[in-house]
Coordinates of C-alpha atoms and ligand atoms in Angstrom, one line a residue:
M260 CA -25.8 -25.6 -20.8
S261 CA -23.9 -23.0 -18.7
F262 CA -23.8 -20.4 -21.4
V263 CA -26.9 -18.2 -21.1
T264 CA -28.1 -16.4 -24.2
E265 CA -31.8 -15.9 -23.4
S266 CA -32.0 -13.5 -20.5
P267 CA -33.6 -10.2 -19.7
I268 CA -30.3 -9.0 -18.1
W269 CA -28.5 -6.0 -19.6
R270 CA -24.9 -6.7 -18.7
P271 CA -22.2 -4.1 -17.9
F272 CA -19.7 -3.0 -20.5
T273 CA -21.2 -5.5 -22.9
Q274 CA -22.2 -5.0 -26.6
H275 CA -24.9 -7.6 -26.6
A276 CA -24.9 -7.8 -30.4
L277 CA -21.2 -9.0 -30.3
Q278 CA -21.3 -10.8 -27.0
P279 CA -24.7 -12.3 -26.8
G280 CA -24.1 -14.7 -23.9
A281 CA -22.6 -15.1 -20.5
F282 CA -21.1 -18.1 -18.7
K283 CA -23.4 -19.0 -15.8
I284 CA -21.3 -19.5 -12.7
A285 CA -22.6 -21.8 -10.0
R286 CA -19.6 -21.9 -7.6
A287 CA -16.5 -20.0 -6.8
E288 CA -13.5 -21.1 -4.7
G289 CA -10.0 -19.7 -4.4
A290 CA -8.8 -18.7 -7.8
W291 CA -11.5 -20.7 -9.7
L292 CA -15.0 -20.1 -11.0
E293 CA -17.1 -23.2 -11.9
A294 CA -20.0 -23.2 -14.3
E295 CA -23.2 -25.2 -13.8
D296 CA -22.0 -27.8 -16.2
G297 CA -18.7 -28.2 -14.4
A298 CA -16.6 -26.1 -16.8
R299 CA -13.9 -24.2 -14.8
F300 CA -12.3 -20.7 -15.3
L301 CA -9.2 -19.6 -13.6
D302 CA -10.0 -16.1 -12.4
A303 CA -6.8 -14.3 -13.5
I304 CA -8.3 -10.8 -13.1
S305 CA -9.8 -11.3 -9.6
S306 CA -13.3 -10.8 -10.9
W307 CA -12.6 -7.3 -12.1
W308 CA -10.1 -6.5 -9.4
V309 CA -12.3 -7.0 -6.4
I310 CA -11.2 -10.4 -5.0
T311 CA -8.0 -10.2 -3.0
H312 CA -7.1 -13.4 -1.2
G313 CA -9.3 -15.7 -3.3
H314 CA -13.0 -16.4 -3.7
R315 CA -14.9 -17.3 -0.6
H316 CA -12.2 -16.9 2.0
P317 CA -13.4 -19.0 4.9
A318 CA -12.8 -16.4 7.6
I319 CA -14.7 -13.7 5.7
M320 CA -17.6 -16.0 4.8
Q321 CA -17.8 -17.0 8.5
A322 CA -17.9 -13.4 9.6
I323 CA -20.7 -12.7 7.1
R324 CA -22.7 -15.6 8.4
E325 CA -22.3 -14.5 12.0
E326 CA -23.2 -10.9 11.4
T327 CA -26.5 -12.0 9.7
E328 CA -27.5 -13.4 13.2
R329 CA -27.4 -9.8 14.6
L330 CA -27.9 -7.0 12.0
D331 CA -29.0 -6.2 8.5
Q332 CA -29.0 -2.6 7.1
I333 CA -29.8 0.1 9.7
I334 CA -30.1 3.8 9.2
F335 CA -26.7 5.4 9.7
A336 CA -27.6 9.0 10.5
G337 CA -28.3 9.3 14.3
F338 CA -27.6 5.6 14.7
T339 CA -24.4 3.5 14.5
H340 CA -23.3 0.0 15.2
E341 CA -20.2 -1.9 16.4
P342 CA -19.0 -3.3 13.0
A343 CA -18.9 0.3 11.6
E344 CA -17.3 1.7 14.7
A345 CA -14.7 -1.0 15.0
L346 CA -13.9 -0.9 11.2
A347 CA -13.5 2.9 11.2
R348 CA -11.0 2.7 14.1
R349 CA -9.1 -0.1 12.4
L350 CA -8.9 1.8 9.1
V351 CA -7.7 5.0 10.8
A352 CA -4.9 2.9 12.4
L353 CA -4.0 1.1 9.2
T354 CA -4.0 3.9 6.6
P355 CA -1.4 6.6 6.3
P356 CA -1.3 8.7 9.5
G357 CA -3.5 11.7 9.5
L358 CA -6.5 10.1 7.7
D359 CA -8.6 10.5 10.8
Y360 CA -12.2 10.4 9.5
V361 CA -14.0 7.7 7.7
F362 CA -17.1 8.3 5.4
Y363 CA -18.9 5.1 4.4
S364 CA -20.4 4.4 1.1
D365 CA -20.9 1.4 -1.2
S366 CA -18.9 1.5 -4.4
G367 CA -15.7 2.9 -5.9
S368 CA -17.5 5.4 -8.0
T369 CA -19.5 6.6 -5.0
C370 CA -16.4 7.0 -2.7
V371 CA -14.7 9.1 -5.4
E372 CA -17.8 11.2 -5.8
V373 CA -17.7 11.7 -2.0
A374 CA -14.1 12.7 -2.1
I375 CA -14.8 15.3 -4.8
K376 CA -17.8 16.7 -2.8
M377 CA -15.6 16.8 0.4
A378 CA -13.0 18.8 -1.5
L379 CA -15.5 21.3 -2.9
G380 CA -17.3 21.6 0.5
F381 CA -14.0 22.2 2.2
W382 CA -13.2 25.2 0.0
R383 CA -16.7 26.6 0.0
N384 CA -16.9 26.4 3.8
R385 CA -13.6 28.2 4.0
G386 CA -15.0 31.0 1.8
E387 CA -13.0 30.2 -1.3
A388 CA -14.8 29.4 -4.5
R389 CA -12.5 26.6 -5.7
T390 CA -14.3 24.0 -7.8
R391 CA -11.8 22.8 -10.4
I392 CA -10.4 19.3 -10.2
V393 CA -7.0 18.4 -11.7
A394 CA -6.8 14.8 -13.1
L395 CA -4.4 12.6 -14.9
E396 CA -4.6 11.7 -18.6
Y397 CA -5.9 8.1 -19.0
G398 CA -7.4 8.2 -15.5
Y399 CA -10.5 6.2 -14.5
H400 CA -12.5 6.9 -11.4
G401 CA -15.9 5.3 -12.1
D402 CA -18.9 5.4 -14.4
T403 CA -21.2 8.0 -12.7
I404 CA -21.5 11.4 -14.4
G405 CA -19.3 12.9 -11.8
T406 CA -16.5 10.3 -12.0
M407 CA -16.7 10.0 -15.8
S408 CA -16.0 13.7 -15.8
V409 CA -12.7 13.4 -14.0
G410 CA -11.8 10.2 -16.0
A411 CA -10.4 10.1 -19.5
R412 CA -12.7 11.0 -22.3
S413 CA -13.2 8.0 -24.6
P414 CA -15.8 6.4 -26.9
F415 CA -17.2 4.9 -23.7
N416 CA -18.4 8.2 -22.4
A417 CA -18.9 10.2 -25.6
P418 CA -22.7 10.1 -25.5
Y419 CA -22.7 11.9 -22.1
E420 CA -20.0 14.4 -23.0
P421 CA -22.4 17.4 -22.8
L422 CA -23.1 16.6 -19.1
L423 CA -19.5 16.1 -18.1
Y424 CA -17.8 19.0 -16.3
E425 CA -14.5 20.4 -17.3
V426 CA -11.3 19.4 -15.5
S427 CA -7.7 20.4 -15.8
R428 CA -6.0 17.4 -17.4
I429 CA -2.3 16.8 -16.9
P430 CA -0.3 14.3 -19.0
F431 CA 0.4 10.8 -17.8
P432 CA 4.0 10.7 -16.4
S433 CA 5.4 8.2 -18.8
R434 CA 9.0 7.1 -18.2
G435 CA 11.4 9.9 -19.0
R436 CA 8.7 12.5 -19.4
E437 CA 7.8 12.9 -15.7
Q438 CA 8.9 16.5 -15.6
E439 CA 6.2 17.4 -18.2
T440 CA 3.6 16.1 -15.8
L441 CA 5.0 17.9 -12.9
D442 CA 5.3 21.2 -14.8
A443 CA 1.7 20.8 -16.0
L444 CA 0.6 20.2 -12.5
E445 CA 2.4 23.3 -11.3
R446 CA 0.7 25.4 -14.0
A447 CA -2.7 23.9 -13.1
C448 CA -2.1 24.6 -9.4
R449 CA -1.6 28.3 -10.1
D450 CA -5.2 28.6 -11.1
R451 CA -6.2 27.6 -7.5
P452 CA -8.0 24.3 -8.2
A453 CA -9.8 22.5 -5.4
A454 CA -7.9 19.2 -5.7
L455 CA -5.7 16.9 -7.7
L456 CA -7.3 13.4 -8.1
V457 CA -4.9 10.5 -9.0
E458 CA -4.7 6.8 -9.1
P459 CA -1.4 6.2 -7.3
L460 CA 1.4 4.4 -9.1
I461 CA -0.9 2.5 -11.6
L462 CA -3.8 3.6 -13.8
G463 CA -6.1 0.6 -14.0
A464 CA -8.8 0.9 -16.6
G465 CA -6.6 3.4 -18.6
G466 CA -4.5 0.3 -19.5
M467 CA -2.5 -0.7 -16.5
L468 CA -0.1 2.2 -16.9
I469 CA 2.6 2.4 -14.3
Y470 CA 4.6 5.4 -13.0
G471 CA 7.1 5.9 -10.3
A472 CA 6.7 6.6 -6.6
D473 CA 9.1 9.6 -6.8
T474 CA 6.7 11.2 -9.3
L475 CA 3.8 10.5 -7.0
A476 CA 5.7 12.0 -4.1
E477 CA 6.6 15.1 -6.1
M478 CA 3.0 15.6 -7.2
K479 CA 2.0 15.6 -3.5
R480 CA 4.8 18.1 -2.7
I481 CA 3.5 20.5 -5.5
C482 CA 0.0 20.2 -4.2
A483 CA 1.1 21.0 -0.7
R484 CA 3.1 24.0 -1.9
Y485 CA 0.1 25.5 -3.7
D486 CA -2.4 24.5 -1.0
V487 CA -4.3 22.1 -3.4
L488 CA -5.9 19.1 -1.9
F489 CA -4.4 15.7 -2.9
I490 CA -7.0 12.9 -3.4
A491 CA -5.7 9.4 -3.9
D492 CA -8.1 7.0 -5.6
E493 CA -6.9 3.7 -4.1
V494 CA -10.0 1.9 -5.2
M495 CA -8.0 -0.5 -7.3
T496 CA -4.6 -0.2 -5.8
G497 CA -5.6 -0.7 -2.2
F498 CA -5.2 -4.0 -0.3
G499 CA -1.9 -5.3 -1.7
R500 CA -2.1 -4.9 -5.5
T501 CA 1.0 -2.8 -5.8
G502 CA 3.1 -4.9 -3.4
T503 CA 2.3 -2.8 -0.3
L504 CA -1.0 -2.6 1.5
F505 CA -1.7 0.8 -0.1
A506 CA 0.1 2.3 -3.1
C507 CA 0.7 5.7 -1.3
E508 CA 3.0 4.0 1.2
Q509 CA 5.6 3.5 -1.4
A510 CA 5.9 7.2 -2.0
G511 CA 5.6 8.1 1.7
V512 CA 2.6 10.1 0.7
V513 CA -0.3 11.0 3.0
P514 CA -3.2 12.0 0.9
D515 CA -5.6 14.7 2.2
I516 CA -8.4 12.4 1.0
A517 CA -8.2 8.7 0.1
C518 CA -10.7 6.4 -1.5
Y519 CA -10.9 2.6 -0.8
A520 CA -13.4 0.1 -2.1
K521 CA -12.5 -3.0 -4.1
G522 CA -10.7 -5.3 -1.8
L523 CA -11.9 -3.7 1.4
T524 CA -14.1 -6.7 2.2
G525 CA -11.7 -9.1 0.4
G526 CA -14.0 -8.6 -2.5
A527 CA -16.9 -10.5 -0.9
L528 CA -19.4 -7.6 -0.5
P529 CA -19.7 -4.0 -1.7
L530 CA -18.3 -1.5 0.7
A531 CA -16.3 1.7 0.2
V532 CA -14.8 4.4 2.4
T533 CA -13.6 7.9 1.8
M534 CA -11.1 8.9 4.5
C535 CA -9.9 12.4 5.1
K536 CA -7.8 14.6 7.3
R537 CA -9.1 16.4 10.3
E538 CA -9.1 19.8 8.7
I539 CA -11.5 18.6 6.0
F540 CA -14.0 17.3 8.5
E541 CA -13.6 20.4 10.7
A542 CA -14.3 22.7 7.8
H543 CA -17.8 21.2 7.8
L544 CA -18.3 21.8 11.5
S545 CA -20.5 24.7 12.2
P546 CA -23.6 25.8 14.0
E547 CA -25.1 26.2 10.5
R548 CA -26.8 23.1 9.2
A549 CA -26.0 24.3 5.6
R550 CA -22.3 23.6 6.2
A551 CA -22.8 19.9 6.9
F552 CA -21.6 17.3 4.4
F553 CA -24.7 16.4 2.5
H554 CA -24.2 12.9 1.2
S555 CA -25.7 9.5 2.0
S556 CA -26.2 6.2 0.3
S557 CA -29.1 4.0 1.4
Y558 CA -26.6 1.2 2.2
T559 CA -24.1 3.4 4.1
A560 CA -22.0 1.2 6.4
N561 CA -23.9 -1.9 5.8
P562 CA -23.2 -4.0 9.0
I563 CA -22.7 -7.3 7.1
A564 CA -20.3 -5.7 4.7
C565 CA -18.5 -4.0 7.6
A566 CA -18.2 -7.4 9.4
A567 CA -16.7 -8.8 6.2
A568 CA -14.2 -5.9 6.1
L569 CA -13.2 -6.5 9.7
A570 CA -12.6 -10.1 9.0
N571 CA -10.5 -9.1 6.0
L572 CA -8.4 -6.8 8.2
D573 CA -8.0 -9.7 10.7
V574 CA -6.7 -11.8 7.8
W575 CA -4.2 -9.1 6.9
A576 CA -3.2 -8.9 10.5
T577 CA -1.9 -12.5 10.4
G578 CA 0.8 -11.4 8.0
E579 CA -0.1 -14.2 5.7
P580 CA -1.5 -12.0 2.8
A581 CA 1.6 -9.8 2.9
A582 CA 3.8 -12.9 2.5
R583 CA 1.6 -14.3 -0.3
V584 CA 1.7 -10.9 -2.1
A585 CA 5.5 -10.9 -1.9
A586 CA 5.7 -14.4 -3.3
L587 CA 3.2 -13.6 -6.0
C588 CA 5.2 -10.5 -7.0
D589 CA 8.2 -12.8 -7.5
M590 CA 6.2 -15.4 -9.5
Q591 CA 4.7 -12.6 -11.7
A592 CA 8.2 -11.1 -12.2
T593 CA 9.7 -14.4 -13.5
R594 CA 6.8 -15.2 -15.7
I595 CA 6.4 -11.8 -17.4
A596 CA 10.2 -11.7 -18.0
R597 CA 9.8 -14.3 -20.7
F598 CA 8.1 -11.7 -22.9
A599 CA 10.4 -8.8 -22.1
D600 CA 12.2 -9.1 -25.5
D601 CA 9.4 -10.6 -27.4
A602 CA 8.9 -8.5 -30.6
R603 CA 5.1 -9.4 -30.6
F604 CA 4.6 -7.3 -27.5
S605 CA 5.5 -3.8 -26.3
N606 CA 5.6 -2.2 -22.9
V607 CA 6.1 -5.4 -20.9
R608 CA 5.6 -4.2 -17.3
R609 CA 4.8 -5.1 -13.8
L610 CA 3.9 -3.4 -10.6
G611 CA 3.3 -5.5 -7.5
I612 CA 1.1 -8.4 -8.4
V613 CA -0.1 -6.9 -11.7
T614 CA 1.6 -7.6 -15.0
A615 CA 0.6 -6.1 -18.4
L616 CA 1.8 -6.2 -21.9
D617 CA 0.6 -4.7 -25.2
L618 CA 0.0 -7.1 -28.1
N619 CA 1.3 -5.5 -31.3
V620 CA -1.7 -5.4 -33.5
A621 CA -2.8 -3.0 -36.3
D622 CA -5.8 -1.6 -34.5
R623 CA -4.9 -0.3 -31.0
G624 CA -8.1 1.7 -30.5
Y625 CA -10.3 1.3 -27.4
L626 CA -13.0 -0.4 -29.3
A627 CA -10.7 -2.7 -31.3
T628 CA -12.3 -6.1 -31.5
I629 CA -8.9 -7.7 -30.7
A630 CA -9.9 -7.6 -27.0
L631 CA -13.0 -9.7 -27.7
D632 CA -11.1 -12.1 -29.9
L633 CA -8.5 -12.6 -27.2
M634 CA -11.1 -13.0 -24.6
R635 CA -12.8 -15.8 -26.5
V636 CA -9.5 -17.6 -27.0
F637 CA -8.7 -17.3 -23.3
N638 CA -12.2 -18.4 -22.2
A639 CA -12.0 -21.4 -24.5
R640 CA -8.9 -22.4 -22.5
G641 CA -10.7 -22.0 -19.2
L642 CA -9.1 -18.7 -18.3
L643 CA -10.8 -15.5 -17.2
L644 CA -8.7 -12.7 -18.8
R645 CA -10.2 -9.6 -20.1
P646 CA -7.8 -7.5 -22.2
L647 CA -8.2 -3.7 -22.3
G648 CA -8.0 -3.2 -26.0
P649 CA -4.7 -4.8 -27.0
T650 CA -3.4 -4.7 -23.4
I651 CA -3.3 -8.1 -21.8
Y652 CA -2.9 -8.0 -18.1
V653 CA -2.8 -10.5 -15.3
F654 CA -4.3 -9.5 -11.9
P655 CA -4.7 -12.7 -9.9
P656 CA -6.0 -13.3 -6.4
Y657 CA -3.2 -13.9 -3.9
C658 CA -4.0 -17.6 -3.5
I659 CA -3.0 -18.5 -7.1
E660 CA -0.4 -21.2 -7.4
A661 CA 2.7 -21.2 -9.6
A662 CA 1.3 -24.0 -11.9
E663 CA -1.9 -22.0 -12.4
L664 CA 0.0 -18.9 -13.3
D665 CA 1.9 -21.0 -15.9
L666 CA -1.5 -21.8 -17.6
V667 CA -2.1 -18.1 -17.9
Y668 CA 1.3 -17.2 -19.4
D669 CA 1.3 -20.2 -21.8
A670 CA -2.1 -19.0 -23.1
I671 CA -0.8 -15.5 -23.5
G672 CA 2.1 -16.8 -25.6
E673 CA -0.3 -18.8 -27.8
A674 CA -2.6 -15.9 -28.2
A675 CA 0.3 -13.9 -29.5
D676 CA 1.0 -16.7 -32.0
C677 CA -2.6 -16.3 -33.3
F678 CA -3.0 -12.5 -33.3
G679 CA 0.3 -10.8 -32.7
R680 CA 2.8 -9.5 -35.1
S681 CA 6.3 -8.2 -34.7
A682 CA 6.6 -4.5 -34.2
Ligands
PLP996 C1 -13.1 0.3 -10.3 C2 -12.6 1.6 -10.0 C3 -13.5 2.7 -9.6 C4 -15.0 2.5 -9.6 O1 -15.4 1.5 -8.7 P1 -16.8 0.8 -8.8 O2 -16.9 0.1 -7.5 O3 -16.8 0.0 -10.0 O4 -17.8 2.0 -8.8 C5 -13.0 3.9 -9.3 N1 -11.6 4.1 -9.3 C6 -10.8 3.2 -9.7 C7 -9.3 3.5 -9.7 C8 -11.2 1.9 -10.1 O5 -10.4 1.0 -10.5

């Protein structure tokens, strides 16, 4: 049986008393996961937002195989290697102009931690004691103590609250109320914070909440006016999700520091980068060792992961992913449109390849069991969807076909028949 219940594994974000088992996947290809007994799941959330083109993209798998003939992990202080050098050069050329330095790490949380440390180090080395971070309501930046602190407070991080540091929180710029956000940012900037940290254009774990490119651009202008560093957490939005390669492009924004992780290797291997402007790097240049940037992960710039990322960038360079993303945006737009006036849903929305809608249910809380009920219904139909509370979202890999997407939206309609109610 491919449903494992007896296991010593403690799984992430899982209440084992309510979710005692897990499907045991033996094979993945394209948009599909296949269990040991042959049961198949359409991966409509790209395995938690990491897979971009599809599972096991042949060119990326080939690059991984080839790199294993040359290198495994090597120390990255005092030593370097061609996959890391080549990838850094390619990323500098590909990302918004001015992001001239690349710091390697291994996960989204870590690259955000690095960004925060860079910002604080920048100010300290300049002789200004700026340590406060400004962050958006509903934001999510990871699950370490540092990134939980900048993220939204919720039942998920309540036990750790005493350890979380204070941040200046500004309201989410919901449609029609953008000015409140901008005013709050301006007020926060007057206190001379170190940086503003945002997920550009769409807040992922906060519930796939979308806001406009002009608001993002205005936030950047305010930061520039007050000399506050602007950090873009593109961990989720990077590599095509919002319709462009990076979300900041749509706002013409060049962040001072940018974080990329999920999707950097096409989702095949863990790798992350924090990129920054020259002045941030140079603020750490000094004859004094104490001014160096003190951060390292054991697996910094893993050569095999870097080779996977290089292969991923080669795939993007063919132009094919951009064309697929454009086609997928259209397919998503037509499919989500059928729920636009459906009274069982609210906030029917789309940005790039991501669609989301909120099922009208009595309990809208974070811990509402509706998400688990919905998940079970979707799983039983061979679909991997994982609602965020009552928010159902579709976040497919770019290889998904029209007929496969139809399976997803038919299931969403039927789930609403089971659980939804008119607002
Ligand atoms: C997933 C995510 C992270 C954390 O990434 P991990 O690799 O899971 O540590 C950080 N920021 C955003 C916006 C994310 O979506």
